[in-house]
Short mmCIF file of C-alpha atoms in Angstrom, two decimals:
data_model
loop_
_atom_site.label_atom_id
_atom_site.label_comp_id
_atom_site.label_asym_id
_atom_site.label_seq_id
_atom_site.Cartn_x
_atom_site.Cartn_y
_atom_site.Cartn_z
CA MET A 1 -44.38 -4.42 86.15
CA LEU A 2 -41.03 -5.08 84.53
CA LYS A 3 -38.16 -5.41 87.02
CA ILE A 4 -34.48 -5.91 86.22
CA TYR A 5 -31.52 -6.83 88.41
CA ASN A 6 -29.36 -3.79 89.11
CA THR A 7 -25.72 -4.80 89.63
CA LEU A 8 -25.11 -1.63 91.64
CA THR A 9 -27.84 -2.18 94.25
CA LYS A 10 -27.88 -6.00 94.00
CA THR A 11 -31.68 -5.87 93.87
CA LYS A 12 -34.41 -6.13 91.24
CA GLN A 13 -35.81 -2.74 90.38
CA GLY A 14 -38.31 -1.30 87.93
CA LEU A 15 -37.20 0.79 85.00
CA PRO A 16 -36.00 4.21 86.17
CA HIS A 17 -38.80 6.11 84.44
CA ILE A 18 -41.67 5.68 82.04
CA PRO A 19 -40.34 7.18 78.83
CA THR A 20 -42.31 9.21 76.34
CA ARG A 21 -41.71 9.80 72.67
CA LYS A 22 -39.66 12.87 73.56
CA THR A 23 -37.61 11.20 76.29
CA PRO A 24 -36.49 7.73 75.20
CA LEU A 25 -34.88 5.31 77.58
CA ARG A 26 -31.13 5.62 76.98
CA LEU A 27 -29.02 2.45 76.90
CA PHE A 28 -25.25 2.24 76.51
CA VAL A 29 -23.66 -1.19 75.99
CA CYS A 30 -19.90 -1.68 75.81
CA GLY A 31 -18.98 -2.91 72.36
CA PRO A 32 -15.92 -4.83 71.16
CA THR A 33 -12.28 -3.87 70.93
CA VAL A 34 -11.75 -4.54 67.25
CA TYR A 35 -8.38 -6.29 67.19
CA ASP A 36 -9.64 -9.83 66.45
CA GLU A 37 -12.71 -11.78 65.39
CA ALA A 38 -15.74 -11.45 67.67
CA HIS A 39 -16.43 -14.71 69.52
CA ILE A 40 -19.52 -16.47 70.83
CA GLY A 41 -19.15 -14.81 74.23
CA HIS A 42 -19.66 -11.48 72.47
CA ALA A 43 -22.60 -12.98 70.62
CA ARG A 44 -24.27 -14.00 73.86
CA THR A 45 -24.06 -10.50 75.34
CA TYR A 46 -25.17 -8.65 72.22
CA ALA A 47 -27.96 -11.15 71.46
CA PHE A 48 -29.35 -10.58 74.96
CA PHE A 49 -29.34 -6.80 74.71
CA ASP A 50 -30.81 -7.02 71.21
CA SER A 51 -33.71 -9.11 72.54
CA PHE A 52 -34.12 -6.91 75.61
CA VAL A 53 -34.33 -3.73 73.54
CA LYS A 54 -36.77 -5.32 71.10
CA TYR A 55 -38.86 -6.48 74.06
CA LEU A 56 -39.09 -2.91 75.33
CA ARG A 57 -39.85 -1.51 71.90
CA ILE A 58 -42.25 -4.18 70.65
CA HIS A 59 -44.04 -5.46 73.75
CA TYR A 60 -44.01 -2.30 75.88
CA ASN A 61 -43.85 0.24 73.07
CA TYR A 62 -40.99 1.97 74.90
CA PRO A 63 -38.77 4.17 72.75
CA VAL A 64 -35.13 3.24 73.37
CA TYR A 65 -32.00 5.04 72.20
CA TYR A 66 -29.39 2.27 72.12
CA VAL A 67 -25.71 3.21 71.74
CA GLN A 68 -22.81 0.78 71.47
CA ASN A 69 -19.21 1.92 71.37
CA ILE A 70 -16.45 0.51 69.18
CA THR A 71 -12.99 0.63 70.77
CA ASP A 72 -10.86 1.24 67.69
CA ILE A 73 -7.71 2.46 69.45
CA ASP A 74 -6.06 0.34 72.14
CA ASP A 75 -2.78 -1.39 72.97
CA LYS A 76 -4.20 -4.68 71.70
CA ILE A 77 -4.98 -3.10 68.34
CA ILE A 78 -1.54 -1.52 68.10
CA ASN A 79 0.25 -4.76 68.98
CA ARG A 80 -1.83 -6.88 66.61
CA ALA A 81 -1.29 -4.40 63.76
CA LYS A 82 2.46 -4.61 64.34
CA GLU A 83 2.26 -8.42 64.23
CA LYS A 84 0.46 -8.27 60.90
CA ASN A 85 2.60 -5.37 59.64
CA ILE A 86 -0.42 -3.29 58.68
CA PRO A 87 -1.67 0.14 59.82
CA THR A 88 -3.81 0.15 62.96
CA THR A 89 -6.71 1.78 61.11
CA GLU A 90 -6.68 -1.00 58.51
CA LEU A 91 -6.76 -3.66 61.22
CA SER A 92 -9.50 -2.02 63.29
CA GLN A 93 -11.66 -1.30 60.25
CA MET A 94 -11.31 -4.89 59.05
CA TYR A 95 -12.43 -6.38 62.36
CA GLU A 96 -15.13 -3.77 62.86
CA HIS A 97 -16.56 -4.78 59.48
CA ARG A 98 -16.38 -8.45 60.44
CA TYR A 99 -18.08 -7.72 63.75
CA LYS A 100 -20.97 -5.85 62.16
CA GLU A 101 -21.25 -8.57 59.53
CA SER A 102 -21.62 -11.22 62.25
CA MET A 103 -24.22 -9.07 64.05
CA ALA A 104 -26.22 -8.87 60.82
CA ARG A 105 -26.05 -12.64 60.38
CA LEU A 106 -27.51 -13.04 63.87
CA SER A 107 -30.26 -10.47 63.17
CA ILE A 108 -28.85 -8.24 65.90
CA ASP A 109 -30.08 -4.96 64.49
CA SER A 110 -31.48 -2.90 67.37
CA VAL A 111 -28.45 -0.61 67.89
CA ASP A 112 -29.22 3.01 66.99
CA ALA A 113 -25.63 4.27 66.96
CA TYR A 114 -22.24 2.60 66.79
CA ALA A 115 -19.75 5.09 68.22
CA ASN A 116 -16.06 4.75 67.37
CA ALA A 117 -13.74 6.01 70.09
CA THR A 118 -11.48 7.81 67.60
CA ALA A 119 -14.43 9.96 66.49
CA PHE A 120 -14.72 11.44 70.00
CA ILE A 121 -11.15 12.58 70.72
CA PRO A 122 -12.13 16.25 71.36
CA ALA A 123 -14.84 15.15 73.82
CA ILE A 124 -12.35 12.87 75.58
CA ILE A 125 -9.80 15.66 75.91
CA GLU A 126 -12.45 18.04 77.25
CA GLN A 127 -13.47 15.54 79.92
CA ILE A 128 -9.85 14.98 80.93
CA GLN A 129 -9.33 18.73 81.30
CA ILE A 130 -12.30 18.93 83.67
CA LEU A 131 -10.85 16.09 85.78
CA ILE A 132 -7.44 17.78 85.96
CA GLN A 133 -9.01 21.10 86.94
CA LYS A 134 -10.91 19.39 89.78
CA LYS A 135 -7.73 17.57 90.95
CA TYR A 136 -9.17 14.14 90.17
CA ALA A 137 -6.48 13.61 87.52
CA TYR A 138 -2.83 14.56 87.10
CA GLU A 139 -0.26 14.74 84.31
CA LYS A 140 3.02 12.84 84.26
CA ASN A 141 5.44 12.68 81.31
CA GLY A 142 2.74 13.34 78.72
CA SER A 143 0.23 10.89 80.22
CA VAL A 144 -2.73 11.66 82.47
CA TYR A 145 -3.90 9.45 85.35
CA TYR A 146 -7.05 9.36 87.47
CA ARG A 147 -6.56 9.51 91.25
CA VAL A 148 -8.66 6.59 92.48
CA HIS A 149 -8.37 7.52 96.19
CA THR A 150 -10.14 10.84 95.54
CA PHE A 151 -13.39 9.05 94.64
CA LYS A 152 -14.68 7.55 97.88
CA PRO A 153 -17.40 5.27 96.37
CA TYR A 154 -14.82 3.54 94.12
CA GLY A 155 -15.39 -0.22 94.33
CA THR A 156 -19.11 -0.06 95.15
CA LEU A 157 -20.25 -1.63 91.87
CA SER A 158 -17.88 -4.59 92.14
CA GLY A 159 -17.96 -4.86 95.92
CA GLN A 160 -14.22 -4.21 96.32
CA SER A 161 -12.46 -1.90 98.74
CA THR A 162 -9.69 0.39 97.53
CA THR A 163 -7.21 -1.51 99.72
CA HIS A 164 -7.86 -4.75 97.84
CA LEU A 165 -8.17 -3.60 94.24
CA GLN A 166 -6.79 -5.94 91.61
CA GLY A 167 -5.28 -3.76 88.89
CA ALA A 168 -7.29 -0.84 87.63
CA GLU A 169 -6.18 -0.67 84.00
CA ARG A 170 -5.42 -2.93 81.06
CA ASP A 171 -1.76 -1.96 80.82
CA ALA A 172 -1.04 -1.54 84.54
CA ASN A 173 2.62 -2.56 84.20
CA THR A 174 3.42 0.03 81.54
CA HIS A 175 3.29 3.14 83.69
CA ARG A 176 3.53 1.79 87.22
CA GLY A 177 6.57 3.93 87.99
CA GLU A 178 4.77 7.12 86.91
CA LYS A 179 1.62 6.72 88.97
CA GLU A 180 1.12 8.29 92.38
CA ASP A 181 -0.76 5.18 93.46
CA PRO A 182 -0.77 1.67 91.92
CA ASN A 183 -4.56 1.81 91.68
CA ASP A 184 -4.60 4.95 89.54
CA PHE A 185 -5.53 4.38 85.90
CA VAL A 186 -4.59 6.12 82.68
CA VAL A 187 -7.03 8.41 80.87
CA TRP A 188 -4.53 9.79 78.34
CA LYS A 189 -1.52 7.79 77.29
CA ALA A 190 1.59 9.34 75.75
CA SER A 191 2.33 7.71 72.40
CA LYS A 192 5.60 6.49 71.02
CA ASP A 193 6.71 7.95 67.71
CA ASP A 194 5.52 4.93 65.70
CA GLU A 195 2.11 4.73 67.36
CA PRO A 196 -1.22 6.42 66.56
CA GLN A 197 -1.43 9.79 68.28
CA TRP A 198 -3.52 12.92 68.60
CA ASP A 199 -2.53 16.43 69.70
CA SER A 200 -3.70 17.44 73.15
CA PRO A 201 -2.84 19.98 75.88
CA PHE A 202 -0.98 17.13 77.62
CA GLY A 203 1.10 16.15 74.58
CA LYS A 204 0.71 13.75 71.69
CA GLY A 205 -1.07 10.59 72.76
CA ARG A 206 -4.25 8.55 72.72
CA PRO A 207 -7.16 7.99 75.13
CA GLY A 208 -7.27 5.40 77.86
CA TRP A 209 -9.87 2.68 77.65
CA HIS A 210 -12.27 3.77 80.41
CA ILE A 211 -12.74 7.40 79.45
CA GLU A 212 -13.73 6.56 75.88
CA ASP A 213 -17.15 5.36 77.00
CA THR A 214 -17.92 8.22 79.39
CA ALA A 215 -17.03 10.82 76.77
CA ILE A 216 -19.11 9.06 74.12
CA ALA A 217 -22.12 8.72 76.44
CA TYR A 218 -21.92 12.35 77.56
CA SER A 219 -21.69 13.51 73.95
CA LEU A 220 -24.54 11.40 72.56
CA PHE A 221 -26.91 11.46 75.54
CA LYS A 222 -26.25 15.16 76.27
CA SER A 223 -26.14 14.36 79.97
CA PRO A 224 -23.83 12.91 82.65
CA GLN A 225 -26.71 10.66 83.76
CA TYR A 226 -28.80 8.12 81.91
CA GLU A 227 -31.00 5.10 82.49
CA LEU A 228 -29.28 1.82 81.51
CA HIS A 229 -25.71 0.63 81.03
CA GLY A 230 -24.82 -2.92 80.10
CA GLY A 231 -22.08 -5.33 79.21
CA ALA A 232 -20.57 -8.66 80.18
CA GLN A 233 -19.75 -9.46 83.82
CA ASP A 234 -16.01 -9.23 83.22
CA LEU A 235 -16.44 -5.48 82.61
CA ILE A 236 -17.80 -4.75 86.09
CA PHE A 237 -14.24 -4.25 87.33
CA PRO A 238 -12.27 -2.32 86.43
CA HIS A 239 -14.03 -0.86 83.41
CA HIS A 240 -17.48 0.03 84.71
CA GLU A 241 -16.12 0.90 88.14
CA ALA A 242 -13.80 3.38 86.46
CA GLU A 243 -16.59 4.81 84.32
CA ILE A 244 -18.62 5.65 87.43
CA ALA A 245 -15.64 7.43 88.98
CA LEU A 246 -14.89 9.43 85.85
CA MET A 247 -18.42 10.64 85.10
CA GLU A 248 -19.47 11.40 88.67
CA SER A 249 -16.17 13.17 89.41
CA ALA A 250 -16.33 15.30 86.29
CA TYR A 251 -19.95 16.45 86.56
CA ASP A 252 -20.93 16.03 90.24
CA LYS A 253 -24.08 14.09 89.35
CA THR A 254 -25.00 10.81 91.01
CA PRO A 255 -25.88 8.18 90.11
CA PHE A 256 -24.12 8.18 86.76
CA VAL A 257 -26.33 5.27 85.62
CA HIS A 258 -29.66 4.31 87.22
CA ARG A 259 -29.55 0.59 86.32
CA TRP A 260 -26.56 -1.64 85.51
CA MET A 261 -27.15 -4.92 83.63
CA HIS A 262 -24.50 -7.60 83.10
CA THR A 263 -24.55 -10.89 81.23
CA GLY A 264 -23.02 -14.11 82.58
CA PHE A 265 -19.92 -15.86 81.34
CA LEU A 266 -19.90 -18.36 78.48
CA ASN A 267 -17.57 -21.36 78.62
CA VAL A 268 -16.82 -23.98 75.98
CA ASN A 269 -17.24 -27.59 77.08
CA GLY A 270 -16.82 -26.53 80.69
CA GLU A 271 -13.64 -24.49 80.15
CA LYS A 272 -12.94 -20.81 79.75
CA MET A 273 -12.59 -19.97 76.08
CA SER A 274 -9.05 -19.16 74.96
CA LYS A 275 -6.87 -19.64 71.92
CA SER A 276 -4.25 -21.45 73.99
CA LEU A 277 -6.80 -24.17 74.80
CA GLY A 278 -7.87 -24.41 71.18
CA ASN A 279 -11.51 -23.70 72.04
CA PHE A 280 -11.79 -20.14 70.74
CA ILE A 281 -15.00 -20.12 68.67
CA THR A 282 -15.80 -17.07 66.57
CA ILE A 283 -19.31 -15.99 65.68
CA HIS A 284 -18.58 -16.77 62.05
CA ASP A 285 -17.40 -20.28 63.04
CA VAL A 286 -20.63 -21.13 64.83
CA LEU A 287 -22.81 -19.62 62.10
CA ASP A 288 -21.03 -21.69 59.48
CA ALA A 289 -22.20 -24.80 61.36
CA HIS A 290 -25.56 -23.68 62.79
CA SER A 291 -28.41 -21.43 61.71
CA PRO A 292 -28.87 -18.02 63.35
CA HIS A 293 -32.16 -19.31 64.77
CA THR A 294 -30.39 -22.19 66.49
CA VAL A 295 -27.78 -19.87 68.01
CA ARG A 296 -30.32 -17.29 69.18
CA THR A 297 -32.52 -20.04 70.65
CA PHE A 298 -29.47 -21.48 72.44
CA PHE A 299 -28.84 -18.13 74.12
CA ALA A 300 -32.50 -17.57 75.01
CA LEU A 301 -32.78 -20.87 76.88
CA ARG A 302 -30.50 -19.64 79.68
CA HIS A 303 -31.04 -16.68 81.97
CA TYR A 304 -28.90 -13.78 80.82
CA ARG A 305 -27.11 -13.44 84.19
CA SER A 306 -26.35 -17.16 84.53
CA PRO A 307 -23.17 -18.81 83.25
CA MET A 308 -23.71 -21.04 80.26
CA ASP A 309 -21.72 -23.78 78.56
CA TYR A 310 -21.31 -24.02 74.81
CA THR A 311 -21.38 -27.64 73.63
CA GLU A 312 -22.41 -29.21 70.36
CA GLN A 313 -25.11 -31.16 72.18
CA ALA A 314 -26.52 -27.90 73.55
CA LEU A 315 -26.63 -26.51 70.01
CA ARG A 316 -28.38 -29.65 68.76
CA ASP A 317 -30.94 -29.27 71.55
CA ALA A 318 -31.46 -25.65 70.57
CA ARG A 319 -31.94 -26.65 66.94
CA ALA A 320 -34.61 -29.14 68.00
CA THR A 321 -36.29 -26.46 70.12
CA SER A 322 -36.32 -23.99 67.24
CA ALA A 323 -37.81 -26.66 64.98
CA ARG A 324 -40.47 -27.48 67.56
CA ILE A 325 -41.54 -23.83 67.79
CA GLN A 326 -41.64 -23.41 64.04
CA GLU A 327 -43.58 -26.62 63.58
CA LEU A 328 -46.44 -25.48 65.79
CA TYR A 329 -46.46 -22.04 64.20
CA GLU A 330 -46.84 -23.63 60.77
CA ARG A 331 -49.41 -26.12 62.01
CA VAL A 332 -51.62 -23.38 63.44
CA GLN A 333 -51.29 -21.45 60.19
CA LYS A 334 -52.46 -24.44 58.18
CA THR A 335 -55.05 -25.99 60.47
CA GLU A 336 -58.74 -25.65 59.74
CA LYS A 337 -60.33 -22.93 61.85
CA THR A 338 -63.90 -22.36 62.99
CA GLU A 339 -65.91 -19.19 63.52
CA GLN A 340 -67.18 -20.48 66.84
CA THR A 341 -66.47 -18.77 70.14
CA ALA A 342 -63.29 -20.01 71.78
CA SER A 343 -63.90 -22.95 74.10
CA PRO A 344 -62.76 -23.05 77.75
CA GLN A 345 -59.96 -25.41 76.66
CA GLU A 346 -58.75 -22.78 74.20
CA HIS A 347 -58.79 -20.13 76.92
CA SER A 348 -56.47 -22.34 78.96
CA LEU A 349 -54.03 -22.34 76.03
CA ILE A 350 -54.00 -18.56 75.90
CA GLN A 351 -53.21 -18.35 79.63
CA HIS A 352 -49.73 -19.67 78.89
CA ILE A 353 -49.11 -16.65 76.66
CA GLN A 354 -49.70 -14.29 79.58
CA LEU A 355 -47.55 -16.46 81.83
CA PHE A 356 -44.77 -16.19 79.24
CA TRP A 357 -44.84 -12.39 79.45
CA ASP A 358 -45.15 -12.47 83.24
CA ALA A 359 -41.89 -14.43 83.44
CA LEU A 360 -40.08 -11.88 81.28
CA GLU A 361 -41.21 -9.10 83.61
CA ASP A 362 -39.19 -10.81 86.35
CA ASP A 363 -35.68 -9.82 85.26
CA PHE A 364 -36.18 -11.19 81.75
CA ASN A 365 -36.48 -14.76 83.04
CA THR A 366 -36.30 -16.60 79.71
CA PRO A 367 -35.96 -20.14 81.16
CA LYS A 368 -39.29 -19.71 82.95
CA SER A 369 -40.96 -17.99 80.01
CA PHE A 370 -39.82 -20.66 77.56
CA SER A 371 -41.12 -23.33 79.92
CA GLU A 372 -44.55 -21.73 79.48
CA LEU A 373 -43.97 -21.64 75.72
CA PHE A 374 -43.22 -25.38 75.62
CA THR A 375 -46.34 -26.10 77.69
CA LEU A 376 -48.36 -24.04 75.22
CA ILE A 377 -46.88 -26.00 72.32
CA THR A 378 -47.62 -29.38 73.92
CA HIS A 379 -51.17 -28.48 74.89
CA THR A 380 -51.93 -26.88 71.53
CA ASN A 381 -50.69 -29.92 69.62
CA THR A 382 -52.81 -32.19 71.82
CA PHE A 383 -55.83 -29.94 71.29
CA LEU A 384 -55.32 -29.87 67.51
CA ASP A 385 -55.10 -33.66 67.39
CA ARG A 386 -58.73 -33.77 68.54
CA ASN A 387 -60.33 -30.43 67.72
CA HIS A 388 -60.34 -27.40 65.45
CA LEU A 389 -59.14 -24.03 66.72
CA SER A 390 -61.40 -21.03 66.62
CA GLU A 391 -60.28 -18.24 64.32
CA ALA A 392 -59.83 -15.90 67.29
CA THR A 393 -57.59 -18.28 69.24
CA ALA A 394 -55.52 -19.07 66.16
CA ARG A 395 -54.93 -15.36 65.58
CA GLN A 396 -53.80 -14.91 69.19
CA ILE A 397 -51.35 -17.81 68.99
CA LEU A 398 -49.95 -16.75 65.62
CA SER A 399 -49.60 -13.15 66.76
CA PHE A 400 -47.80 -14.31 69.90
CA PHE A 401 -45.36 -16.46 67.92
CA GLN A 402 -44.66 -13.62 65.52
CA GLU A 403 -44.01 -11.24 68.41
CA ILE A 404 -41.59 -13.51 70.24
CA ASN A 405 -39.86 -14.29 66.96
CA ASN A 406 -39.38 -10.56 66.32
CA ILE A 407 -37.84 -10.30 69.79
CA PHE A 408 -35.72 -13.47 69.97
CA THR A 409 -35.22 -14.60 66.31
CA LEU A 410 -36.22 -18.21 67.07
CA PHE A 411 -37.33 -19.56 63.70
CA SER A 412 -37.80 -18.70 60.05
CA GLU A 413 -41.25 -17.63 58.99
CA SER A 414 -40.37 -17.93 55.31
CA HIS A 415 -40.21 -21.72 55.13
CA ASP A 416 -42.81 -23.65 53.16
CA ILE A 417 -45.82 -24.49 55.29
CA ILE A 418 -46.07 -28.23 55.83
CA PRO A 419 -49.52 -29.51 54.74
CA GLN A 420 -51.80 -30.51 57.61
CA GLU A 421 -52.20 -34.05 56.28
CA ILE A 422 -48.43 -34.54 56.57
CA HIS A 423 -48.55 -33.38 60.20
CA ASP A 424 -51.42 -35.81 60.83
CA MET A 425 -49.49 -38.70 59.26
CA ALA A 426 -46.40 -37.85 61.32
CA ARG A 427 -48.37 -37.85 64.56
CA LYS A 428 -50.02 -41.13 63.65
CA ARG A 429 -46.53 -42.54 63.16
CA GLN A 430 -45.56 -41.31 66.65
CA GLU A 431 -48.52 -43.18 68.11
CA HIS A 432 -47.37 -46.40 66.40
CA LYS A 433 -43.85 -45.88 67.73
CA ARG A 434 -45.11 -45.42 71.28
CA LYS A 435 -46.97 -48.71 70.92
CA LYS A 436 -43.83 -50.30 69.41
CA GLU A 437 -45.71 -50.95 66.16
CA TRP A 438 -42.57 -50.51 64.12
CA GLU A 439 -43.88 -51.86 60.81
CA GLN A 440 -46.83 -49.47 60.75
CA ALA A 441 -44.54 -46.58 61.74
CA ASP A 442 -42.15 -47.37 58.88
CA THR A 443 -45.04 -47.58 56.43
CA ILE A 444 -46.12 -44.06 57.34
CA ARG A 445 -42.53 -42.78 57.13
CA ASN A 446 -42.29 -44.16 53.58
CA ALA A 447 -45.64 -42.63 52.68
CA ILE A 448 -44.47 -39.24 53.93
CA HIS A 449 -41.30 -39.63 51.88
CA ASP A 450 -43.34 -40.39 48.75
CA THR A 451 -45.29 -37.16 49.17
CA GLY A 452 -42.06 -35.11 49.03
CA TYR A 453 -41.23 -34.74 52.73
CA ASP A 454 -38.85 -36.36 55.18
CA ILE A 455 -39.36 -36.86 58.89
CA ALA A 456 -36.42 -36.78 61.30
CA ASP A 457 -36.77 -37.95 64.90
CA ILE A 458 -35.42 -35.51 67.48
CA ASP A 459 -36.22 -37.66 70.50
CA ASP A 460 -38.91 -40.12 71.59
CA ASN A 461 -41.60 -37.46 71.50
CA GLU A 462 -40.48 -34.83 69.00
CA PHE A 463 -39.76 -34.84 65.28
CA LYS A 464 -39.00 -32.43 62.46
CA ILE A 465 -40.65 -32.49 59.05
CA LYS A 466 -38.66 -31.09 56.13
CA LYS A 467 -39.57 -30.63 52.49
CA ARG A 468 -37.25 -32.69 50.31
CA THR A 469 -35.09 -30.83 47.81
CA ASP A 470 -34.06 -33.81 45.62
#
């Protein structure tokens, strides 16, 4: 049974219900604020949720309705547009296009609906009016604020008490003098004359950050409650904490979300990524240097809730891992197969496939599942060095590799299949190397080169064969 870690309860729990074709599992993931290039931290979060959704759809056959918002109005967007001396809509549309382009390059394509905040202004205003009517929100000088003290569970998700909150909104300094309480946060912000603005019963202005997502979710899911909400850990407070307060206050339904999922932080060479440190790496930057398969493999090798460190060595290791997976896939495709019943040794290979899926059922434990994958690769290569696979076992292995590739985007299935005799020569060379028979190993390397292929050593035990293009 699949269990996931729920940030709200701090426990692993099963999915909230078994969906049917008429009642898909609803997932909302906080998307980017489109004022700058998306970076590799974004890539990590969205690659995880892409794989998780594909896992539900492909392996479990669960229908999932996956929504991701696009924050296309925000102080950061306004300030950046002023710096560039261009309209805010031009800036946000430019970076939204770049974001979606980078998602396509990474084969992140499981999102059903991208929802721009500016397309939901009427829904946002309607939700604010409900909050004002119920005394959860109040107007002041054209802005509207949410009264945090009126929502007793505030802080439960993040584990904070209302007496120790650390700034509930992005622009806390802007309206501090207007708020009844320093912890209150803005849901409608009065606009200056030269800023984007919409008409409302409270005056011309624009929505606050937190209420964008609750209004979008309520509009698209047709309910104040749904199954899954996700994002990066830095959104737990204040953003997701505020979302809970807004939705549960407005509609008197609890819990707002049944399961909360959050991805861990990504650092660069052991430091937090920032432009001031010169280590800000965009998705386009990393994809200009590494294949999408390398990047997706890099993300999959760490548990989604764990912190991870981006280094060039880690990317090289991921590239070697991707090559190792692809090599076995191609070898099984090409190897001679028999019609005989699978042997007991072959059954032991297949056991690792089930152990792979078992690990994913435990809070999507990819480090453990990939450990089983590597064991399968090692044992299958050893078996193929001495035996032929049965047709049935080969089909199971190939089907498994295709399924995990559809979920994680680990390797390219379109590459030329390396002939089996080249694989055999390469492994014979490895045997000579282990015995320190360097002359014989070099002879085989040259022979492989003469047949139109090159062999590159990854480490003492692994290698990559590539078809030459010269």
